[in-house]
Tab-separated table of C-alpha atoms in Angstrom:
chain	number	residue	atom	x	y	z
A	1	MET	CA	93.931	10.080	59.059
A	2	PHE	CA	95.537	13.501	59.247
A	3	LYS	CA	98.879	14.702	58.014
A	4	GLU	CA	99.997	18.288	58.500
A	5	THR	CA	100.799	19.973	55.216
A	6	LYS	CA	103.747	22.344	54.768
A	7	ALA	CA	101.226	25.141	54.214
A	8	ARG	CA	99.854	24.627	57.720
A	9	SER	CA	103.334	24.810	59.223
A	10	ILE	CA	104.050	28.020	57.262
A	11	ILE	CA	100.864	29.747	58.387
A	12	LYS	CA	101.418	28.657	61.985
A	13	THR	CA	104.985	29.927	61.740
A	14	PHE	CA	103.855	33.446	60.822
A	15	SER	CA	101.021	33.464	63.306
A	16	TRP	CA	103.474	32.632	66.078
A	17	ARG	CA	106.130	35.060	64.866
A	18	VAL	CA	103.882	38.107	65.080
A	19	LEU	CA	102.987	37.167	68.646
A	20	ALA	CA	106.567	36.366	69.690
A	21	THR	CA	108.546	39.147	68.081
A	22	LEU	CA	106.263	41.816	69.519
A	23	THR	CA	107.056	40.348	72.961
A	24	THR	CA	110.816	40.312	72.380
A	25	ALA	CA	111.013	43.849	70.982
A	26	THR	CA	108.930	45.164	73.874
A	27	LEU	CA	111.195	43.409	76.399
A	28	VAL	CA	114.379	44.759	74.762
A	29	PHE	CA	112.928	48.261	74.682
A	30	ILE	CA	111.948	48.075	78.359
A	31	PHE	CA	115.429	46.931	79.431
A	32	THR	CA	117.632	49.013	77.144
A	33	GLY	CA	115.369	52.038	76.628
A	34	GLU	CA	116.649	52.106	73.063
A	35	LEU	CA	114.128	51.824	70.267
A	36	THR	CA	116.784	51.222	67.563
A	37	ILE	CA	118.203	48.191	69.349
A	38	ALA	CA	114.702	46.880	70.031
A	39	ILE	CA	113.796	47.192	66.334
A	40	THR	CA	117.131	45.740	65.108
A	41	ILE	CA	116.903	42.701	67.373
A	42	GLY	CA	113.235	42.314	66.502
A	43	SER	CA	114.020	42.377	62.775
A	44	ILE	CA	116.819	39.834	62.915
A	45	GLU	CA	114.736	37.663	65.197
A	46	VAL	CA	111.859	37.660	62.742
A	47	VAL	CA	113.961	36.164	59.966
A	48	ALA	CA	116.019	33.772	62.084
A	49	LYS	CA	113.118	32.388	64.070
A	50	ILE	CA	110.710	32.059	61.183
A	51	LEU	CA	113.171	29.593	59.682
A	52	LEU	CA	113.802	27.872	63.019
A	53	TYR	CA	110.109	27.613	63.819
A	54	PHE	CA	109.225	26.148	60.439
A	55	PHE	CA	111.799	23.387	60.751
A	56	HIS	CA	110.738	22.800	64.346
A	57	GLU	CA	107.161	22.232	63.099
A	58	ARG	CA	108.234	19.884	60.299
A	59	LEU	CA	110.321	17.886	62.718
A	60	TRP	CA	107.385	17.539	65.127
A	61	ASP	CA	105.110	16.353	62.334
A	62	LYS	CA	107.293	13.236	62.297
A	63	VAL	CA	106.992	12.716	66.056
A	64	ASN	CA	103.948	10.937	67.455
A	65	ILE	CA	104.306	11.776	71.165
A	66	GLY	CA	100.973	12.998	72.485
A	67	ARG	CA	99.016	12.142	69.408
A	68	LYS	CA	96.407	9.886	70.820
A	69	GLU	CA	94.908	7.168	68.737
A	70	ILE	CA	91.781	5.374	69.818
A	71	LYS	CA	91.599	1.731	70.808
A	72	PRO	CA	88.738	0.593	68.603
A	73	PHE	CA	86.113	-1.952	69.607
A	74	VAL	CA	82.952	-3.682	68.467
A	75	ILE	CA	80.064	-3.331	70.888
A	76	TRP	CA	77.352	-5.812	70.022
A	77	PHE	CA	73.804	-5.524	71.376
A	78	THR	CA	71.834	-8.769	71.303
A	79	GLY	CA	68.345	-9.556	72.567
A	80	LEU	CA	64.777	-10.228	71.557
A	81	PRO	CA	62.965	-7.961	69.077
A	82	SER	CA	61.809	-4.745	70.814
A	83	SER	CA	63.976	-5.506	73.849
A	84	GLY	CA	65.540	-2.035	73.718
A	85	LYS	CA	68.749	-2.832	71.791
A	86	THR	CA	68.369	-0.155	69.150
A	87	THR	CA	67.231	2.565	71.532
A	88	ILE	CA	70.188	1.995	73.868
A	89	ALA	CA	72.642	1.604	70.991
A	90	ASN	CA	71.422	4.841	69.412
A	91	ALA	CA	71.729	6.751	72.684
A	92	LEU	CA	75.253	5.345	73.168
A	93	THR	CA	76.188	6.308	69.601
A	94	LYS	CA	75.067	9.877	70.230
A	95	LYS	CA	77.280	10.105	73.320
A	96	LEU	CA	80.293	8.629	71.534
A	97	LEU	CA	79.897	10.866	68.495
A	98	LYS	CA	79.949	13.907	70.777
A	99	ARG	CA	83.523	12.921	71.608
A	100	ALA	CA	84.330	12.951	67.880
A	101	TYR	CA	85.130	9.274	67.557
A	102	THR	CA	85.033	7.612	64.158
A	103	LEU	CA	82.100	5.279	64.520
A	104	GLU	CA	79.844	3.079	62.409
A	105	ARG	CA	76.352	2.215	63.568
A	106	LEU	CA	75.092	-1.119	62.225
A	107	TYR	CA	71.626	-2.555	62.744
A	108	GLY	CA	69.369	-5.126	61.203
A	109	ASP	CA	67.163	-2.986	58.984
A	110	LYS	CA	70.098	-0.992	57.612
A	111	VAL	CA	71.835	-4.115	56.348
A	112	ARG	CA	68.808	-6.162	55.414
A	113	GLN	CA	67.315	-3.453	53.195
A	114	LEU	CA	70.260	-4.049	50.865
A	115	PHE	CA	69.559	-7.781	50.861
A	116	PRO	CA	65.775	-7.986	50.675
A	117	ASP	CA	65.821	-11.640	49.574
A	118	GLU	CA	67.639	-12.827	52.659
A	119	GLY	CA	65.294	-14.693	54.962
A	120	PHE	CA	65.165	-15.718	58.604
A	121	SER	CA	66.026	-19.426	58.598
A	122	LYS	CA	68.872	-20.432	60.932
A	123	LEU	CA	71.201	-20.726	57.937
A	124	GLU	CA	70.298	-17.320	56.565
A	125	ARG	CA	70.412	-15.648	59.972
A	126	ASP	CA	73.834	-17.110	60.692
A	127	SER	CA	75.237	-16.146	57.298
A	128	HIS	CA	73.825	-12.629	57.772
A	129	ILE	CA	75.324	-12.195	61.242
A	130	LYS	CA	78.680	-13.627	60.210
A	131	ARG	CA	78.877	-11.254	57.256
A	132	VAL	CA	78.063	-8.331	59.513
A	133	GLY	CA	80.723	-9.680	61.886
A	134	LEU	CA	83.320	-9.653	59.135
A	135	LEU	CA	82.318	-6.103	58.282
A	136	SER	CA	82.616	-5.119	61.967
A	137	SER	CA	86.016	-6.757	62.411
A	138	ILE	CA	87.482	-5.041	59.353
A	139	LEU	CA	86.089	-1.682	60.462
A	140	GLU	CA	87.598	-2.240	63.905
A	141	LYS	CA	90.950	-3.125	62.327
A	142	ASN	CA	90.786	0.222	60.548
A	143	LYS	CA	90.238	2.144	63.807
A	144	VAL	CA	86.496	2.544	63.422
A	145	ILE	CA	84.349	1.892	66.489
A	146	VAL	CA	81.339	-0.296	65.675
A	147	VAL	CA	78.027	-0.071	67.538
A	148	ALA	CA	75.977	-3.032	66.305
A	149	SER	CA	72.477	-4.050	67.310
A	150	PHE	CA	71.088	-7.299	65.951
A	151	VAL	CA	68.703	-9.853	67.388
A	152	SER	CA	71.499	-12.357	66.551
A	153	PRO	CA	69.736	-15.232	68.332
A	154	TYR	CA	72.354	-17.962	67.912
A	155	ILE	CA	75.392	-18.411	70.152
A	156	GLU	CA	77.516	-19.912	67.404
A	157	ALA	CA	77.164	-16.918	65.084
A	158	ARG	CA	77.827	-14.429	67.902
A	159	ASP	CA	80.895	-16.395	68.935
A	160	PHE	CA	82.085	-16.411	65.324
A	161	VAL	CA	81.931	-12.613	65.395
A	162	ARG	CA	83.698	-12.524	68.770
A	163	GLY	CA	86.429	-14.720	67.314
A	164	ILE	CA	87.273	-12.441	64.406
A	165	CYS	CA	87.116	-9.148	66.332
A	166	GLN	CA	89.922	-7.796	68.508
A	167	ASN	CA	87.794	-6.185	71.181
A	168	PHE	CA	84.309	-7.639	71.182
A	169	ILE	CA	81.913	-6.409	73.829
A	170	GLU	CA	78.670	-8.362	74.000
A	171	VAL	CA	75.761	-6.516	75.588
A	172	TYR	CA	72.795	-8.704	76.380
A	173	ILE	CA	69.537	-6.827	76.658
A	174	ASN	CA	67.755	-9.192	78.977
A	175	THR	CA	64.164	-8.067	78.551
A	176	PRO	CA	61.463	-10.750	78.983
A	177	ALA	CA	59.260	-11.390	75.947
A	178	ASN	CA	56.101	-10.052	77.629
A	179	ILE	CA	57.791	-6.690	78.279
A	180	CYS	CA	59.218	-6.609	74.731
A	181	GLU	CA	55.704	-7.056	73.413
A	182	LYS	CA	54.604	-3.921	75.262
A	183	TYR	CA	57.307	-1.868	73.539
A	184	ASP	CA	56.618	-3.425	70.138
A	185	LYS	CA	55.179	-0.477	68.205
A	186	LYS	CA	54.848	-2.378	64.941
A	187	GLY	CA	52.733	-5.104	66.538
A	188	LEU	CA	55.085	-7.820	65.303
A	189	TYR	CA	54.655	-10.027	68.379
A	190	LYS	CA	50.908	-10.094	67.876
A	191	ARG	CA	51.230	-10.909	64.201
A	192	ALA	CA	53.750	-13.658	64.958
A	193	LYS	CA	51.491	-15.135	67.620
A	194	SER	CA	48.590	-15.232	65.200
A	195	GLY	CA	50.850	-17.026	62.730
A	196	LEU	CA	51.189	-14.145	60.258
A	197	ILE	CA	54.962	-13.982	60.748
A	198	LYS	CA	57.035	-17.129	60.741
A	199	ASN	CA	60.508	-17.474	62.270
A	200	PHE	CA	59.900	-14.628	64.698
A	201	THR	CA	62.454	-14.774	67.502
A	202	GLY	CA	60.821	-15.078	70.909
A	203	VAL	CA	57.545	-16.410	69.549
A	204	ASN	CA	58.113	-19.162	67.011
A	205	ASP	CA	61.913	-19.067	66.645
A	206	PRO	CA	64.498	-19.666	69.404
A	207	TYR	CA	66.730	-17.128	71.166
A	208	GLN	CA	69.877	-18.545	72.756
A	209	GLU	CA	70.927	-16.399	75.721
A	210	PRO	CA	74.590	-15.310	75.901
A	211	LYS	CA	76.483	-17.424	78.441
A	212	ASP	CA	79.102	-14.884	79.428
A	213	PRO	CA	78.286	-11.436	78.016
A	214	GLU	CA	80.474	-8.493	78.997
A	215	ILE	CA	77.394	-6.509	80.019
A	216	THR	CA	73.815	-7.483	80.823
A	217	LEU	CA	71.140	-4.824	80.959
A	218	SER	CA	67.475	-4.967	81.728
A	219	ILE	CA	65.102	-2.215	80.741
A	220	GLU	CA	62.749	-3.529	83.433
A	221	SER	CA	64.981	-2.248	86.233
A	222	LEU	CA	67.056	0.471	84.541
A	223	SER	CA	66.191	3.733	82.790
A	224	LEU	CA	67.607	4.461	79.329
A	225	ASP	CA	70.174	6.849	80.823
A	226	ASP	CA	71.236	4.242	83.372
A	227	CYS	CA	71.689	1.643	80.642
A	228	VAL	CA	73.872	3.969	78.584
A	229	ASN	CA	75.874	4.944	81.647
A	230	ARG	CA	76.503	1.303	82.517
A	231	VAL	CA	77.967	0.808	79.070
A	232	LEU	CA	80.033	3.993	79.274
A	233	ASP	CA	81.351	2.903	82.686
A	234	TYR	CA	82.436	-0.417	81.226
A	235	LEU	CA	84.169	1.345	78.329
A	236	ASN	CA	85.920	3.752	80.678
A	237	GLN	CA	87.044	1.053	83.075
A	238	ASN	CA	88.474	-0.931	80.196
A	239	LYS	CA	90.244	2.111	78.795
A	240	PHE	CA	88.377	2.204	75.506
A	241	LEU	CA	87.611	5.890	75.849
A	242	VAL	CA	90.509	8.293	75.766
B	1	MET	CA	92.038	9.653	63.826
B	2	PHE	CA	94.518	11.816	65.669
B	3	LYS	CA	94.017	14.430	68.316
B	4	GLU	CA	96.919	16.307	69.875
B	5	THR	CA	97.040	15.857	73.627
B	6	LYS	CA	97.960	18.647	76.022
B	7	ALA	CA	101.142	16.700	76.885
B	8	ARG	CA	102.301	16.960	73.283
B	9	SER	CA	101.745	20.712	73.261
B	10	ILE	CA	103.686	21.038	76.534
B	11	ILE	CA	106.676	19.055	75.301
B	12	LYS	CA	106.723	20.942	72.014
B	13	THR	CA	106.518	24.198	73.962
B	14	PHE	CA	109.689	23.416	75.899
B	15	SER	CA	111.518	22.036	72.897
B	16	TRP	CA	110.855	25.262	71.026
B	17	ARG	CA	111.650	27.497	73.995
B	18	VAL	CA	115.191	26.172	74.419
B	19	LEU	CA	115.842	26.777	70.749
B	20	ALA	CA	114.251	30.237	70.678
B	21	THR	CA	115.509	31.782	73.909
B	22	LEU	CA	119.092	30.889	73.129
B	23	THR	CA	118.683	32.832	69.870
B	24	THR	CA	117.146	35.888	71.566
B	25	ALA	CA	119.739	36.062	74.353
B	26	THR	CA	122.573	35.755	71.831
B	27	LEU	CA	121.084	38.547	69.700
B	28	VAL	CA	120.626	40.849	72.689
B	29	PHE	CA	124.203	40.161	73.834
B	30	ILE	CA	125.602	40.901	70.355
B	31	PHE	CA	123.756	44.219	70.081
B	32	THR	CA	124.082	45.530	73.651
B	33	GLY	CA	127.331	43.863	74.687
B	34	GLU	CA	125.766	43.423	78.125
B	35	LEU	CA	125.478	39.911	79.480
B	36	THR	CA	123.122	40.952	82.333
B	37	ILE	CA	120.540	42.457	80.008
B	38	ALA	CA	120.832	39.448	77.702
B	39	ILE	CA	120.188	37.069	80.611
B	40	THR	CA	117.368	39.182	82.100
B	41	ILE	CA	115.502	39.467	78.801
B	42	GLY	CA	116.138	35.786	78.143
B	43	SER	CA	114.687	34.810	81.545
B	44	ILE	CA	111.530	36.889	81.232
B	45	GLU	CA	111.090	35.696	77.669
B	46	VAL	CA	111.259	32.065	78.787
B	47	VAL	CA	108.308	32.408	81.133
B	48	ALA	CA	106.201	34.731	78.989
B	49	LYS	CA	106.643	32.822	75.769
B	50	ILE	CA	106.227	29.360	77.234
B	51	LEU	CA	102.733	30.418	78.201
B	52	LEU	CA	102.093	32.125	74.885
B	53	TYR	CA	103.395	29.188	72.877
B	54	PHE	CA	101.305	26.665	74.771
B	55	PHE	CA	98.091	28.560	74.133
B	56	HIS	CA	99.133	29.130	70.529
B	57	GLU	CA	99.456	25.334	70.126
B	58	ARG	CA	96.099	24.616	71.789
B	59	LEU	CA	94.415	27.157	69.588
B	60	TRP	CA	95.907	25.594	66.452
B	61	ASP	CA	94.736	22.166	67.507
B	62	LYS	CA	91.218	23.473	66.857
B	63	VAL	CA	92.112	24.795	63.410
B	64	ASN	CA	92.057	22.412	60.449
B	65	ILE	CA	93.891	24.517	57.849
B	66	GLY	CA	96.553	22.411	56.198
B	67	ARG	CA	95.503	19.163	57.744
B	68	LYS	CA	94.908	17.076	54.716
B	69	GLU	CA	92.356	14.361	54.764
B	70	ILE	CA	92.249	11.769	52.043
B	71	LYS	CA	89.445	11.349	49.525
B	72	PRO	CA	88.755	7.647	49.916
B	73	PHE	CA	87.794	5.338	47.069
B	74	VAL	CA	87.016	1.742	46.215
B	75	ILE	CA	89.166	0.364	43.413
B	76	TRP	CA	87.684	-2.851	42.120
B	77	PHE	CA	89.650	-5.289	39.953
B	78	THR	CA	87.487	-7.650	37.910
B	79	GLY	CA	88.476	-10.279	35.357
B	80	LEU	CA	88.832	-13.994	34.704
B	81	PRO	CA	90.623	-16.266	37.190
B	82	SER	CA	94.418	-15.894	36.806
B	83	SER	CA	93.985	-12.771	34.670
B	84	GLY	CA	96.431	-10.827	36.849
B	85	LYS	CA	93.948	-9.037	39.134
B	86	THR	CA	95.550	-10.042	42.412
B	87	THR	CA	99.129	-9.443	41.283
B	88	ILE	CA	98.347	-5.931	40.062
B	89	ALA	CA	96.155	-5.146	43.087
B	90	ASN	CA	98.906	-6.312	45.455
B	91	ALA	CA	101.545	-4.210	43.701
B	92	LEU	CA	99.220	-1.188	43.812
B	93	THR	CA	98.536	-1.798	47.520
B	94	LYS	CA	102.265	-1.805	48.236
B	95	LYS	CA	102.709	1.549	46.509
B	96	LEU	CA	99.737	3.100	48.311
B	97	LEU	CA	100.824	1.809	51.722
B	98	LYS	CA	104.210	3.453	51.220
B	99	ARG	CA	102.367	6.761	51.258
B	100	ALA	CA	100.865	5.806	54.615
B	101	TYR	CA	97.248	5.663	53.505
B	102	THR	CA	94.720	3.739	55.556
B	103	LEU	CA	93.858	0.888	53.233
B	104	GLU	CA	92.047	-2.419	53.253
B	105	ARG	CA	92.924	-5.108	50.742
B	106	LEU	CA	90.003	-7.442	49.954
B	107	TYR	CA	90.168	-10.510	47.725
B	108	GLY	CA	88.216	-13.683	47.088
B	109	ASP	CA	90.151	-16.178	49.173
B	110	LYS	CA	90.390	-13.856	52.173
B	111	VAL	CA	86.617	-13.485	52.416
B	112	ARG	CA	85.605	-16.946	51.256
B	113	GLN	CA	87.793	-18.717	53.822
B	114	LEU	CA	85.438	-17.317	56.467
B	115	PHE	CA	82.429	-18.647	54.573
B	116	PRO	CA	83.532	-22.086	53.384
B	117	ASP	CA	79.973	-23.217	52.666
B	118	GLU	CA	79.278	-20.465	50.180
B	119	GLY	CA	79.275	-21.839	46.627
B	120	PHE	CA	79.607	-20.485	43.120
B	121	SER	CA	76.066	-20.424	41.756
B	122	LYS	CA	74.955	-17.081	40.313
B	123	LEU	CA	72.853	-16.464	43.417
B	124	GLU	CA	75.699	-17.203	45.803
B	125	ARG	CA	78.251	-15.268	43.766
B	126	ASP	CA	75.984	-12.227	43.629
B	127	SER	CA	75.209	-12.359	47.333
B	128	HIS	CA	78.947	-12.708	48.062
B	129	ILE	CA	79.936	-9.747	45.863
B	130	LYS	CA	77.117	-7.570	47.183
B	131	ARG	CA	78.162	-8.268	50.774
B	132	VAL	CA	81.755	-7.417	49.935
B	133	GLY	CA	80.426	-4.295	48.234
B	134	LEU	CA	78.593	-3.256	51.390
B	135	LEU	CA	81.786	-3.838	53.374
B	136	SER	CA	83.748	-1.741	50.861
B	137	SER	CA	81.245	1.106	50.871
B	138	ILE	CA	81.215	1.346	54.663
B	139	LEU	CA	85.012	1.263	54.793
B	140	GLU	CA	85.122	4.025	52.173
B	141	LYS	CA	82.629	6.063	54.198
B	142	ASN	CA	85.014	5.751	57.129
B	143	LYS	CA	87.971	7.097	55.106
B	144	VAL	CA	89.522	3.738	54.368
B	145	ILE	CA	90.744	3.120	50.817
B	146	VAL	CA	89.625	-0.282	49.513
B	147	VAL	CA	91.625	-2.303	46.983
B	148	ALA	CA	89.373	-5.213	45.999
B	149	SER	CA	90.071	-7.998	43.532
B	150	PHE	CA	87.271	-10.416	42.762
B	151	VAL	CA	86.362	-12.351	39.622
B	152	SER	CA	82.915	-10.756	40.117
B	153	PRO	CA	81.619	-12.034	36.775
B	154	TYR	CA	78.157	-10.449	36.767
B	155	ILE	CA	77.428	-6.877	35.690
B	156	GLU	CA	74.443	-6.528	38.002
B	157	ALA	CA	76.430	-7.319	41.170
B	158	ARG	CA	79.288	-5.012	40.165
B	159	ASP	CA	76.809	-2.237	39.431
B	160	PHE	CA	75.182	-2.817	42.819
B	161	VAL	CA	78.578	-2.199	44.407
B	162	ARG	CA	79.136	0.867	42.232
B	163	GLY	CA	75.762	2.180	43.340
B	164	ILE	CA	76.489	2.049	47.063
B	165	CYS	CA	80.066	3.404	46.900
B	166	GLN	CA	80.941	7.084	46.625
B	167	ASN	CA	84.018	6.718	44.431
B	168	PHE	CA	83.968	3.404	42.624
B	169	ILE	CA	86.796	2.719	40.185
B	170	GLU	CA	86.289	-0.404	38.106
B	171	VAL	CA	89.472	-1.877	36.660
B	172	TYR	CA	88.861	-4.521	34.038
B	173	ILE	CA	91.779	-6.900	33.575
B	174	ASN	CA	91.108	-7.864	30.007
B	175	THR	CA	93.252	-10.989	29.662
B	176	PRO	CA	92.018	-13.663	27.189
B	177	ALA	CA	91.239	-17.049	28.719
B	178	ASN	CA	94.096	-18.805	26.896
B	179	ILE	CA	96.647	-16.412	28.411
B	180	CYS	CA	95.034	-16.733	31.878
B	181	GLU	CA	95.452	-20.476	31.607
B	182	LYS	CA	99.205	-20.047	31.135
B	183	TYR	CA	99.457	-18.065	34.386
B	184	ASP	CA	97.221	-20.481	36.270
B	185	LYS	CA	99.672	-22.053	38.727
B	186	LYS	CA	97.066	-24.150	40.492
B	187	GLY	CA	95.949	-25.822	37.231
B	188	LEU	CA	92.337	-24.817	37.815
B	189	TYR	CA	91.571	-24.233	34.133
B	190	LYS	CA	92.700	-27.763	33.285
B	191	ARG	CA	90.644	-29.263	36.099
B	192	ALA	CA	87.599	-27.226	35.045
B	193	LYS	CA	87.981	-28.299	31.413
B	194	SER	CA	88.142	-31.939	32.466
B	195	GLY	CA	84.952	-31.402	34.440
B	196	LEU	CA	86.531	-31.669	37.903
B	197	ILE	CA	85.481	-28.124	38.819
B	198	LYS	CA	81.993	-26.902	38.088
B	199	ASN	CA	80.965	-23.239	37.791
B	200	PHE	CA	84.459	-22.143	36.848
B	201	THR	CA	84.344	-18.680	35.275
B	202	GLY	CA	85.789	-18.641	31.764
B	203	VAL	CA	85.339	-22.378	31.234
B	204	ASN	CA	81.891	-23.514	32.296
B	205	ASP	CA	80.515	-20.343	33.881
B	206	PRO	CA	79.977	-16.973	32.189
B	207	TYR	CA	81.974	-13.751	32.573
B	208	GLN	CA	80.133	-10.548	31.670
B	209	GLU	CA	82.622	-7.899	30.505
B	210	PRO	CA	82.307	-4.426	32.043
B	211	LYS	CA	80.642	-2.027	29.628
B	212	ASP	CA	82.250	1.181	30.802
B	213	PRO	CA	85.077	0.483	33.254
B	214	GLU	CA	87.187	3.397	34.488
B	215	ILE	CA	90.367	1.531	33.521
B	216	THR	CA	91.045	-1.429	31.236
B	217	LEU	CA	94.392	-3.211	31.428
B	218	SER	CA	95.824	-6.098	29.513
B	219	ILE	CA	98.768	-8.080	30.804
B	220	GLU	CA	99.337	-9.193	27.196
B	221	SER	CA	100.579	-5.749	26.186
B	222	LEU	CA	101.653	-4.169	29.488
B	223	SER	CA	104.243	-5.093	32.139
B	224	LEU	CA	103.217	-5.266	35.790
B	225	ASP	CA	104.880	-1.917	36.474
B	226	ASP	CA	103.081	-0.334	33.532
B	227	CYS	CA	99.741	-1.653	34.786
B	228	VAL	CA	100.301	-0.230	38.261
B	229	ASN	CA	101.465	3.085	36.819
B	230	ARG	CA	98.339	3.346	34.653
B	231	VAL	CA	96.237	2.978	37.780
B	232	LEU	CA	98.345	5.474	39.733
B	233	ASP	CA	98.067	7.946	36.838
B	234	TYR	CA	94.292	7.608	36.920
B	235	LEU	CA	94.241	8.161	40.684
B	236	ASN	CA	96.505	11.188	40.383
B	237	GLN	CA	94.538	12.747	37.545
B	238	ASN	CA	91.335	12.333	39.510
B	239	LYS	CA	92.890	13.825	42.641
B	240	PHE	CA	92.554	10.728	44.793
B	241	LEU	CA	96.162	10.902	45.913
B	242	VAL	CA	97.215	13.870	48.006
């Protein structure tokens, strides 16, 4: 949220005046050949136009033509653990931040570390996702773009989030469990399979596929760059990026 | 988040040029008495300075001098039910919005209506307040002022919120329970006393007073306007309002 202070208008006024009066005086001198007239006109111009320019600036501070404001959105990556959500979301975030958007990156670990007691039952997962959804929707309302990546395995909770956001873009990372397991650096799939982790989505806890996501990506057939570009294309086509 | 588009700079360029060239041509005519010279200089000036002005504008779009950005904060009203939190917070919000700040107003009912199953045990209350605290801190990080009013009866949860916010201002509305009961339009105190409501703060659930709040207000001794002014004074003195 920017407002131009009077000080800015004053400094801009002088910066412009130096540039402009030198031009005028030079022109007058070229056409009249008289230095006195050139200097006299230059001097009067300096005073008159400094005042004019300052008020011109103040007036324009009130006018919003050509000040572009972003159309915020919540882009929500869902998919199995280690399906590529976070990697793609991070790469997208990097690209968006380069364009100087106001953006908040939300992901499971970041939120859950604040709530270490919250577990992974359906009830707890849903409450967690809905709370993050509320957070996302209020950020969006305040012109902050949200890039969220959560396993978010249940349709109902995702639809709850969709319902409270203005522009909700669901990105389904459609990676099969056996491929996810290959990318699983922490070995969570193995530990879940051997029973060491309970309620692990994709092994001993369900994942409900999105029925009508805005974007579906598969890291089996697309490179990371391609995935990010697909998302950027969607955002461009839907006029989210100005 | 505003950025000035090229279109804005172009329109401003022309708006200024009309104003400025008329002044120059008039000055030249007054001092030389020659209409031709006045028109010639005016014409060249139009072209030369339109270009100069446009680039001057584009250059200034990159400069941040005098663009003021707010110092965001989370102002947190705590106190018994019907102690006056919401009334004061609403009046404060109105005053702040008049100054065109980006602001989010958060209060119990607004959040709880989205989570109807969440109860009022200590565990649920703490989880609720901590989630709202996370929301507040992320809004603050994104330059949104937060005006929150929650009973928030437990010190630990309030301190959790304080810990994750940058600028946390705790306002304790120190109204005795018997006065709160008078202002209680919904008759909740009566229903709690007769056992119809359980876990009602101030009757059958504890309220832990803040130990070192930034501001303490009492609606016993202060009018609504006075309360709001006390808060505004604090914000001014601590340079939160620009």
